[in-house]
Tab-separated table of N, CA and C in Angstrom:
chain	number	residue	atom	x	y	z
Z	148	UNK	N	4.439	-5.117	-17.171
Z	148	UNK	CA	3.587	-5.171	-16.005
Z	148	UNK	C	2.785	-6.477	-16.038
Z	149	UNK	N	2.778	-6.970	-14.847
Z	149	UNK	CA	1.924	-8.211	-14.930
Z	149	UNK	C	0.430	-8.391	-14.619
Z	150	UNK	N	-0.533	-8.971	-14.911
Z	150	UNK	CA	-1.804	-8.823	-14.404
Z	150	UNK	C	-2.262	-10.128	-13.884
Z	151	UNK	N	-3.506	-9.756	-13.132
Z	151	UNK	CA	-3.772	-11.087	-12.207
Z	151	UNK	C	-3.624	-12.494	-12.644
Z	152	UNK	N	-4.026	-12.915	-14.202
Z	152	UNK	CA	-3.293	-14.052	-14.744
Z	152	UNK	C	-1.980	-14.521	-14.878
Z	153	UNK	N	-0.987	-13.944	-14.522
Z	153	UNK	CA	0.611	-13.843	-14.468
Z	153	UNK	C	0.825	-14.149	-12.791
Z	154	UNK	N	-0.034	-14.316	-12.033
Z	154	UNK	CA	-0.013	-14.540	-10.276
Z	154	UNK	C	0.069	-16.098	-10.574
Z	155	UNK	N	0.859	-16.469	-10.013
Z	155	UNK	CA	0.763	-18.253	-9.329
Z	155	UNK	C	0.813	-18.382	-8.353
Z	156	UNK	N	-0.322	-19.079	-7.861
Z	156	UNK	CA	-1.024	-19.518	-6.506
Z	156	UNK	C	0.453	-19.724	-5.214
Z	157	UNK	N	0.684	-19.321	-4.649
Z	157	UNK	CA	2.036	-19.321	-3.737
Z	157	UNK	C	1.048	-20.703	-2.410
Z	158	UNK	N	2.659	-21.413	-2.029
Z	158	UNK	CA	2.450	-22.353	-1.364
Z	158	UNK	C	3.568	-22.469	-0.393
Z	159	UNK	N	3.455	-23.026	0.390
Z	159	UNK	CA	4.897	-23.632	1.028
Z	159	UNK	C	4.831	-25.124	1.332
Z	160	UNK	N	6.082	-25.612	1.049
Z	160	UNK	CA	6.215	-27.125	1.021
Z	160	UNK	C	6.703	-27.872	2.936
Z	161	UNK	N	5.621	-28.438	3.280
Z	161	UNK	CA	5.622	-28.798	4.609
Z	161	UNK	C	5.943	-30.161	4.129
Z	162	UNK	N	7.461	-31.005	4.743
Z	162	UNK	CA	7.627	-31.819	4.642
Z	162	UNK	C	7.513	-33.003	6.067
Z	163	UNK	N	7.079	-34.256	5.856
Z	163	UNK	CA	6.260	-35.114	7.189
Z	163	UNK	C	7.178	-36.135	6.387
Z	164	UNK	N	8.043	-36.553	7.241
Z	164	UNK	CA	8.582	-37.745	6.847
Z	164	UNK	C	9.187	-37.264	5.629
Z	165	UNK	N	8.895	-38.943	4.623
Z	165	UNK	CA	9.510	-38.853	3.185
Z	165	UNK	C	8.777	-38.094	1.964
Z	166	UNK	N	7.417	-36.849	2.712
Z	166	UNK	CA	6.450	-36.611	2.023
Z	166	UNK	C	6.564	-35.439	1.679
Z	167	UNK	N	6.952	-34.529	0.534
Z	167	UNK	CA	6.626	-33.131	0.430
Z	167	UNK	C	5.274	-32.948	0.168
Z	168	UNK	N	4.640	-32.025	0.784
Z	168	UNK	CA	3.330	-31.746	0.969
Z	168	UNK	C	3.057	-30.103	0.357
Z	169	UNK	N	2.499	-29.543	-0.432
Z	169	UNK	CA	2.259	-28.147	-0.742
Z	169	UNK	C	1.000	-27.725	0.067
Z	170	UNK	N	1.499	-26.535	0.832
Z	170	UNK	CA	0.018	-26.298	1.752
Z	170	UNK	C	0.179	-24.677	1.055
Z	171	UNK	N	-1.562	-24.497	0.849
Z	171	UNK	CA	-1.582	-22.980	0.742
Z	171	UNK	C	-2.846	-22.402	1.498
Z	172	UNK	N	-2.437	-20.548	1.165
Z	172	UNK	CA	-3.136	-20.098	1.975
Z	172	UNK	C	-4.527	-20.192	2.048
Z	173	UNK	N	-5.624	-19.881	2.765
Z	173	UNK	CA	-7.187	-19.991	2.231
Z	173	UNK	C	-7.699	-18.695	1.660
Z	174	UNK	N	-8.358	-19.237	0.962
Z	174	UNK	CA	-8.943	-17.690	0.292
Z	174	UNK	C	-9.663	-17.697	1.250
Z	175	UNK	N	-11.210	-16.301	0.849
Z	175	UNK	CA	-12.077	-15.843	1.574
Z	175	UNK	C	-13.619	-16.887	1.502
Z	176	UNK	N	-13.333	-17.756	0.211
Z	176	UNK	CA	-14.610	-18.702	-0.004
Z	176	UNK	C	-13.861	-19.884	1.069
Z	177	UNK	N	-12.861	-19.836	1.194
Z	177	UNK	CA	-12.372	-21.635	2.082
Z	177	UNK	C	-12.650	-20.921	3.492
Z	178	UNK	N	-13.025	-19.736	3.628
Z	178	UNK	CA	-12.142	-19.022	5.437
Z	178	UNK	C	-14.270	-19.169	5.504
Z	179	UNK	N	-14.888	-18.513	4.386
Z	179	UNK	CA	-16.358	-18.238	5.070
Z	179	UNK	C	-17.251	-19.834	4.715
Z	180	UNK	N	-16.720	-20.916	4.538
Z	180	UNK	CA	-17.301	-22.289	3.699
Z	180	UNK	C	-16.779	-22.751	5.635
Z	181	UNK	N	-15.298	-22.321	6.311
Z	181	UNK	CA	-14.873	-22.926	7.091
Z	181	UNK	C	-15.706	-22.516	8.766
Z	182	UNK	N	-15.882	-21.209	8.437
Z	182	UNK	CA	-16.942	-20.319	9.297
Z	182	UNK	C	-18.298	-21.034	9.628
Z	183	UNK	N	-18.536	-20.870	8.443
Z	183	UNK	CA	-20.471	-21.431	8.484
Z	183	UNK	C	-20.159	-23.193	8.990
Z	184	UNK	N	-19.529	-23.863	8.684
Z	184	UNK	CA	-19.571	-25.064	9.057
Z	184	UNK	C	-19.287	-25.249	10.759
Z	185	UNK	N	-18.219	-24.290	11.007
Z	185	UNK	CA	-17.939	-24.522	12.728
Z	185	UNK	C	-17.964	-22.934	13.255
Z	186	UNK	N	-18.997	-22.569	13.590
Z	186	UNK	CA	-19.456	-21.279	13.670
Z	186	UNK	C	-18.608	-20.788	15.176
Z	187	UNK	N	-18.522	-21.694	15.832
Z	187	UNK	CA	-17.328	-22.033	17.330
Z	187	UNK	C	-15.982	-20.838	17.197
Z	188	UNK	N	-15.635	-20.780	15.210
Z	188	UNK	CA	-13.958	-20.856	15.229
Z	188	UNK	C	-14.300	-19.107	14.972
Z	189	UNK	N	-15.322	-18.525	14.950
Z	189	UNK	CA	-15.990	-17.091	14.592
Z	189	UNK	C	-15.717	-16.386	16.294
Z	190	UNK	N	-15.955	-17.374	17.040
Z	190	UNK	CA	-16.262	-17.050	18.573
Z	190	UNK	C	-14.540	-16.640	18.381
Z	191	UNK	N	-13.661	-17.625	18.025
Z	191	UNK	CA	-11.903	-17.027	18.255
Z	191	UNK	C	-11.738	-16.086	17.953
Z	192	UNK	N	-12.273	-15.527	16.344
Z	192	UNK	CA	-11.649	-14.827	15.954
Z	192	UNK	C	-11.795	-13.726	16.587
Z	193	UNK	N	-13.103	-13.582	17.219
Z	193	UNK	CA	-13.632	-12.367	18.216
Z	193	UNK	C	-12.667	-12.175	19.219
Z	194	UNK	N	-12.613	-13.301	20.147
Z	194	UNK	CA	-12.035	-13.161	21.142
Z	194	UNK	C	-10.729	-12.940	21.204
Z	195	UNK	N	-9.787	-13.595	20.227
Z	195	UNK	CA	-8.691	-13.986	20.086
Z	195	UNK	C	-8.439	-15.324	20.576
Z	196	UNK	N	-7.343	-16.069	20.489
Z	196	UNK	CA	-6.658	-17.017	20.940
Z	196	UNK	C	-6.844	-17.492	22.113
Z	197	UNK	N	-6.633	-16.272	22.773
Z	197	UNK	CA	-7.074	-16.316	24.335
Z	197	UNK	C	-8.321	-16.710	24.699
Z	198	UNK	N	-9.467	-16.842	23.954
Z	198	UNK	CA	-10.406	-17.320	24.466
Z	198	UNK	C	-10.631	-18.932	24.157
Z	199	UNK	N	-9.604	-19.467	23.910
Z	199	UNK	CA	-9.712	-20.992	23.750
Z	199	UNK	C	-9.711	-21.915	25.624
Z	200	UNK	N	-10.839	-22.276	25.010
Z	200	UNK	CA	-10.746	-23.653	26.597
Z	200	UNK	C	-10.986	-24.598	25.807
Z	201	UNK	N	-11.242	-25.530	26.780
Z	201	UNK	CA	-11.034	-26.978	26.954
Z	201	UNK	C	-12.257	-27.351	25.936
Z	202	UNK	N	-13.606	-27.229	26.606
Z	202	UNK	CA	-14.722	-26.837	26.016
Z	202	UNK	C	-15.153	-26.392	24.500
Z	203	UNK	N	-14.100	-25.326	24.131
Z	203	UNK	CA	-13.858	-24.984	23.203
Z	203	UNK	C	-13.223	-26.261	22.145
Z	204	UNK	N	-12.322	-26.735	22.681
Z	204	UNK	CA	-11.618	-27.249	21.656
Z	204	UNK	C	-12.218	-28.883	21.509
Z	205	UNK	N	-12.991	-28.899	22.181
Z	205	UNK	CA	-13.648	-30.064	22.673
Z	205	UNK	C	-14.581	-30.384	21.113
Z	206	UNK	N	-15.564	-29.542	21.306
Z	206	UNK	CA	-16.678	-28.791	20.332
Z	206	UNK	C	-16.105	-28.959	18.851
Z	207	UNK	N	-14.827	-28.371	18.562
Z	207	UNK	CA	-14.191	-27.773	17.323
Z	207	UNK	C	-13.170	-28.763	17.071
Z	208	UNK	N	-12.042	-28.975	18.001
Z	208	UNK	CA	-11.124	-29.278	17.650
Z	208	UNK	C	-10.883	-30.337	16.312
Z	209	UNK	N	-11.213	-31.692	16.321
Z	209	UNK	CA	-10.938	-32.305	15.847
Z	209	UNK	C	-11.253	-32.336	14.115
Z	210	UNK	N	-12.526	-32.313	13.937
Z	210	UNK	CA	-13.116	-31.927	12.891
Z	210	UNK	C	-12.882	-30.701	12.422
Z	211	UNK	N	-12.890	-29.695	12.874
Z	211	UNK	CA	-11.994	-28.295	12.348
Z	211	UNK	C	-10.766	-29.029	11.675
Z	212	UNK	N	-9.930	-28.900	12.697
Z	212	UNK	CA	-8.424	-28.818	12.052
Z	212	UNK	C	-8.641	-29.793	10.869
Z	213	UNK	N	-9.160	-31.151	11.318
Z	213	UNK	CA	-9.296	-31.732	9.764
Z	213	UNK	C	-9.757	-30.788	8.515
Z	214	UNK	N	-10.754	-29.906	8.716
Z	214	UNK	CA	-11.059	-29.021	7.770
Z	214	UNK	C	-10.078	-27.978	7.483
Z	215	UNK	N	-9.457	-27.674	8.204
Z	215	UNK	CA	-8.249	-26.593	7.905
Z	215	UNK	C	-7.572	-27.098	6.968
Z	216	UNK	N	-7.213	-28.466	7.418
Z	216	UNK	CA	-5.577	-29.123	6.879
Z	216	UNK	C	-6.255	-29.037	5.320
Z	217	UNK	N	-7.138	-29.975	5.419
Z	217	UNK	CA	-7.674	-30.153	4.195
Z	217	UNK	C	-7.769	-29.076	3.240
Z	218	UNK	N	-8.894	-27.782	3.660
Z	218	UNK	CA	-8.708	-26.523	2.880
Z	218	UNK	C	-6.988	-26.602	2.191
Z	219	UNK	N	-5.938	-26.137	3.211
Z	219	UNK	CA	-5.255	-25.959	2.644
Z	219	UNK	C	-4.146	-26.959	1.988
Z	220	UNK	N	-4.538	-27.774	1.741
Z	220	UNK	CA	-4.239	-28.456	1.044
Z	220	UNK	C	-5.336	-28.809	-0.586
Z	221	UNK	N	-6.149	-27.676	-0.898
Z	221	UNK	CA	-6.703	-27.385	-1.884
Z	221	UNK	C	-7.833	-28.654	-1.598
Z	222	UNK	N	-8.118	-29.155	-0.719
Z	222	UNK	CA	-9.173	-30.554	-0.544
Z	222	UNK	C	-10.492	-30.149	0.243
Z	223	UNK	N	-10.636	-29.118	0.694
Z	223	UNK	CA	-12.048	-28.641	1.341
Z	223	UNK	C	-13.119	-29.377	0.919
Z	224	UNK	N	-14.212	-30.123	1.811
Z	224	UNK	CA	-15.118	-30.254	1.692
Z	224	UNK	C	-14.826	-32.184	1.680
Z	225	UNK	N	-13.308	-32.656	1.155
Z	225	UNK	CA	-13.503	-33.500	0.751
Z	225	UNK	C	-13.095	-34.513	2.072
Z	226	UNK	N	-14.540	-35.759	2.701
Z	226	UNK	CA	-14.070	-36.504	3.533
Z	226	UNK	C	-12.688	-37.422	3.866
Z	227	UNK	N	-12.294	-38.182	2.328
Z	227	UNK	CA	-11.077	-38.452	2.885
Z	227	UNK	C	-10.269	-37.620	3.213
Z	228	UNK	N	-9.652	-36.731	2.434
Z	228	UNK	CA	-8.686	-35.875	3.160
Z	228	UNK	C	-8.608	-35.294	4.684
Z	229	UNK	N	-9.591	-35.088	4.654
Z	229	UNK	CA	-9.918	-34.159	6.283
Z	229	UNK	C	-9.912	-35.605	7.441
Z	230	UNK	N	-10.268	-36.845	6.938
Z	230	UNK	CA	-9.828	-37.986	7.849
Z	230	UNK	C	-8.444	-38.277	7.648
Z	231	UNK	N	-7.578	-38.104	6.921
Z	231	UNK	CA	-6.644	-38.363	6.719
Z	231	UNK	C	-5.797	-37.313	7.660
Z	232	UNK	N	-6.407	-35.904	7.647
Z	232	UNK	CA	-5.590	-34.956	8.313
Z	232	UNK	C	-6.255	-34.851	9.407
Z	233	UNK	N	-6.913	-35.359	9.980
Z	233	UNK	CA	-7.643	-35.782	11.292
Z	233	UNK	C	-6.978	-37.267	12.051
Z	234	UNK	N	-6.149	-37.846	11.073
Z	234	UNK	CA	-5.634	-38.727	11.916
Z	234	UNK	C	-4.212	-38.816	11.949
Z	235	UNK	N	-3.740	-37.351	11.353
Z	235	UNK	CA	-1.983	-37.181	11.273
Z	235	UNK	C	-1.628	-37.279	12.790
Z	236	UNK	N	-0.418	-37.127	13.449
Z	236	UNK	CA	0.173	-37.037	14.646
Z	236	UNK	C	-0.126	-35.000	14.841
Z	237	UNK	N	0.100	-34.971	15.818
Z	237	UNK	CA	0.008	-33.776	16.329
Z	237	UNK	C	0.800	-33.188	15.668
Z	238	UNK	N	2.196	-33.271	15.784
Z	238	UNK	CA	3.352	-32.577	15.392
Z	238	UNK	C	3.261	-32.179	14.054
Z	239	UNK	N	2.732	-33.246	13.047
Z	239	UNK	CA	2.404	-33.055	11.991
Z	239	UNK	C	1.209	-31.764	11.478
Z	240	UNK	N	-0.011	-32.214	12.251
Z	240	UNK	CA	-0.676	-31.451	12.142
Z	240	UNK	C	-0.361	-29.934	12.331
Z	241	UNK	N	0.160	-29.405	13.350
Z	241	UNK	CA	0.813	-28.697	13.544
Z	241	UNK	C	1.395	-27.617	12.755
Z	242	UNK	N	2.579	-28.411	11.841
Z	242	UNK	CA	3.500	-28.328	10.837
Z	242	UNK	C	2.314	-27.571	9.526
Z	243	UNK	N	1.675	-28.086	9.210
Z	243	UNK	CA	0.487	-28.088	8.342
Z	243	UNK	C	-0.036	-26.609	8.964
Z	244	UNK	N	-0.910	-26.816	10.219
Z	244	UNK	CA	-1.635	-25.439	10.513
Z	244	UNK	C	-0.869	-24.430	10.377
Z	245	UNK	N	0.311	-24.387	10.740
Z	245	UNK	CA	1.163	-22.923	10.687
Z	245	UNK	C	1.528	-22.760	9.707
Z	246	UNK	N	1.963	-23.683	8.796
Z	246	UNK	CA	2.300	-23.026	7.254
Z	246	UNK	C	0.585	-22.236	6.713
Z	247	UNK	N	-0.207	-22.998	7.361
Z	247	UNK	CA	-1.455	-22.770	6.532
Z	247	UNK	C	-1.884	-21.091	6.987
Z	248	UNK	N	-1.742	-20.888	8.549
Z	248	UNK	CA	-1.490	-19.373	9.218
Z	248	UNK	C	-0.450	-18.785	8.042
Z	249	UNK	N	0.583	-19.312	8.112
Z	249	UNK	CA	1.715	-18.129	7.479
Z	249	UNK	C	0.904	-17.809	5.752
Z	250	UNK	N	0.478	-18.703	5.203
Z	250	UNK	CA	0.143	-18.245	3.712
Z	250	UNK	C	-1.158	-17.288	4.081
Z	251	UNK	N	-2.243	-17.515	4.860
Z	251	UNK	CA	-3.431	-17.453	4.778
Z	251	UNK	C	-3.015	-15.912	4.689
Z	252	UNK	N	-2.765	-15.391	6.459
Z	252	UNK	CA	-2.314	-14.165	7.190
Z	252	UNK	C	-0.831	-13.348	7.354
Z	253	UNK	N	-0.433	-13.261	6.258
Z	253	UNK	CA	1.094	-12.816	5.819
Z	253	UNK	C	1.487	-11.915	7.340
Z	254	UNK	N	0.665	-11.085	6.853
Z	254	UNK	CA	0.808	-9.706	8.283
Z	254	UNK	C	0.227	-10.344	9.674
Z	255	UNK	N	-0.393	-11.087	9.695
Z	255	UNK	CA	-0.787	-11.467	11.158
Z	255	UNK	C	-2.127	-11.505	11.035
Z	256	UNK	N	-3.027	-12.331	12.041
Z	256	UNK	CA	-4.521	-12.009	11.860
Z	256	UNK	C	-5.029	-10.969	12.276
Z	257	UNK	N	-4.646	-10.249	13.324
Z	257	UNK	CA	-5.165	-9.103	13.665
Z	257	UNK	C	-5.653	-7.629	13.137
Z	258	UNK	N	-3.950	-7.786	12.179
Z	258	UNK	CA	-4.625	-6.703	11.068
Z	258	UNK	C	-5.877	-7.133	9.895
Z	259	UNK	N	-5.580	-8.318	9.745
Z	259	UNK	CA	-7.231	-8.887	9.236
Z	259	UNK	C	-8.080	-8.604	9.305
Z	260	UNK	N	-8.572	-8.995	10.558
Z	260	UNK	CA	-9.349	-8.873	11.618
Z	260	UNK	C	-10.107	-7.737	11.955
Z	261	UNK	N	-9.196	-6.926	12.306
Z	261	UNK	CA	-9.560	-5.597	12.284
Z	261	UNK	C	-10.144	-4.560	10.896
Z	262	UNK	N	-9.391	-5.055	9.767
Z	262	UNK	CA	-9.815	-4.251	8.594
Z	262	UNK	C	-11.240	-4.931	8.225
Z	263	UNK	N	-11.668	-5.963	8.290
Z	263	UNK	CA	-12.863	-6.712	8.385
Z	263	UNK	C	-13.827	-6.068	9.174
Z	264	UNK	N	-12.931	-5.530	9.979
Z	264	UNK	CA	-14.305	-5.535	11.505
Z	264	UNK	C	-15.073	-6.572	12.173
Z	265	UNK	N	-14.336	-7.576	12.233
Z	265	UNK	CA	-14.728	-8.597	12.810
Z	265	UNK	C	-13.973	-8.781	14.516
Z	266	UNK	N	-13.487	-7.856	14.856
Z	266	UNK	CA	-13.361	-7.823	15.994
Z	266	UNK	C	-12.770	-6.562	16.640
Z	267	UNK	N	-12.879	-5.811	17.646
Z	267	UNK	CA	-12.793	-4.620	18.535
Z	267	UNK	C	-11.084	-4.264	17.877
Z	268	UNK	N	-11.058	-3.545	17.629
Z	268	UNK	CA	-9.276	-2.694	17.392
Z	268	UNK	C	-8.688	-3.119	18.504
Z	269	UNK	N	-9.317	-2.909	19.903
Z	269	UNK	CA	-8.204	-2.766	20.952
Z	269	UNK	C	-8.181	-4.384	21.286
Z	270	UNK	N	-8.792	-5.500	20.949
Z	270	UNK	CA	-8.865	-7.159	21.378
Z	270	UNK	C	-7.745	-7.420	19.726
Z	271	UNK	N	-7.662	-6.752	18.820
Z	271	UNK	CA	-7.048	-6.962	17.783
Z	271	UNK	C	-5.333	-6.465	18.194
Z	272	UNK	N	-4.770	-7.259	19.151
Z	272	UNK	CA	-3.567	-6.815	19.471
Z	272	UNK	C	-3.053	-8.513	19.315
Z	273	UNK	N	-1.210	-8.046	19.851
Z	273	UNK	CA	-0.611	-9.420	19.595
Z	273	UNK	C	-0.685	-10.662	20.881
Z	274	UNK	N	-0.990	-9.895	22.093
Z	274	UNK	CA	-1.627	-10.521	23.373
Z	274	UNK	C	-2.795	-11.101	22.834
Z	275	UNK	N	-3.764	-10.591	22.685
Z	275	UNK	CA	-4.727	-11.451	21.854
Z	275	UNK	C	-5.231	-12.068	21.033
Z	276	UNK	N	-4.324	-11.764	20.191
Z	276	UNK	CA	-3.891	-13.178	18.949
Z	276	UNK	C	-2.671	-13.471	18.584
Z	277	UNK	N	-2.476	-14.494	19.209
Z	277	UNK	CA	-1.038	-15.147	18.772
Z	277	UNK	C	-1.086	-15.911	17.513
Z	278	UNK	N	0.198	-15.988	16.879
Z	278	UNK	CA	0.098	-16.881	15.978
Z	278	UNK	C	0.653	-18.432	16.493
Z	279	UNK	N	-0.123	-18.938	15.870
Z	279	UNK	CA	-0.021	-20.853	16.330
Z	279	UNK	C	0.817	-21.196	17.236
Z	280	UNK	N	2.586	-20.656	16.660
Z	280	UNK	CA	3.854	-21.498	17.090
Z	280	UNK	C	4.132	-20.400	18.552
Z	281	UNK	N	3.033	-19.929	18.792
Z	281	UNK	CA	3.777	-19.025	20.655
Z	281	UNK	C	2.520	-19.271	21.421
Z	282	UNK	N	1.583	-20.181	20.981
Z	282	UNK	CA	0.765	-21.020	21.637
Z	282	UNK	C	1.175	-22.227	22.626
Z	283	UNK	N	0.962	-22.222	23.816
Z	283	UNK	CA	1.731	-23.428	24.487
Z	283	UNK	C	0.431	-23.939	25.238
């Protein structure tokens, strides 16, 4: 039988060009370090997906995702990185956020979400939170 020291940190390798990149999921210190800093991305999780505007992403966008990429790429907190993943191409970025969704939220965010209580059971559906790649 194995015990929690016998676990290795699981990743997936997002490749950009000639670059293999290891992105992993966020724990609960990178998800509430990522919270308190853009208190905006708390308003999503409530709402779901669906409550993203313009406004919204205006506020968050840029500097978030730099903080995302970064988190998962084990670099939280740290300025170059998050400029570095603040000035990838979209597509890239992209590539990055959804691996970083798939490790974070295996099952989806909703069931998250919901076992948290951080948002209504019935707004905790798949209409109201999509994952990244059925975002258009």
């Amino acid at each position: 039988m194995s015990t929690l020291l016998d676990i290795a940190p699981r990743f997936e390798t997002v490749t950009l060009g000639q670059t293999a990149l290891e992105v992993y999921g966020l724990n609960a210190s990178s998800i509430a370090t990522i919270l308190i800093r853009f208190p905006e991305l708390k308003d999503l999780f409530d709402k779901g997906l669906s409550g993203i505007d313009g406004e919204t992403i205006a506020r968050i966008g840029e500097e978030a995702v730099g903080a995302i990429i970064a988190a998962g790429c084990r670099m939280l907190g740290n300025p170059k990185a998050e400029a570095v993943a603040r000035s990838l191409v979209v597509g890239d970025q992209v590539a990055i956020l959804k691996a970083i969704y798939t490790m974070t939220f295996p099952q989806g965010v909703a069931d998250f979400l919901t076992s948290l209580g951080l948002t209504a059971p019935e707004a905790a559906n798949d209409e109201a939170v999509q994952e990244p790649s059925s975002i258009s």
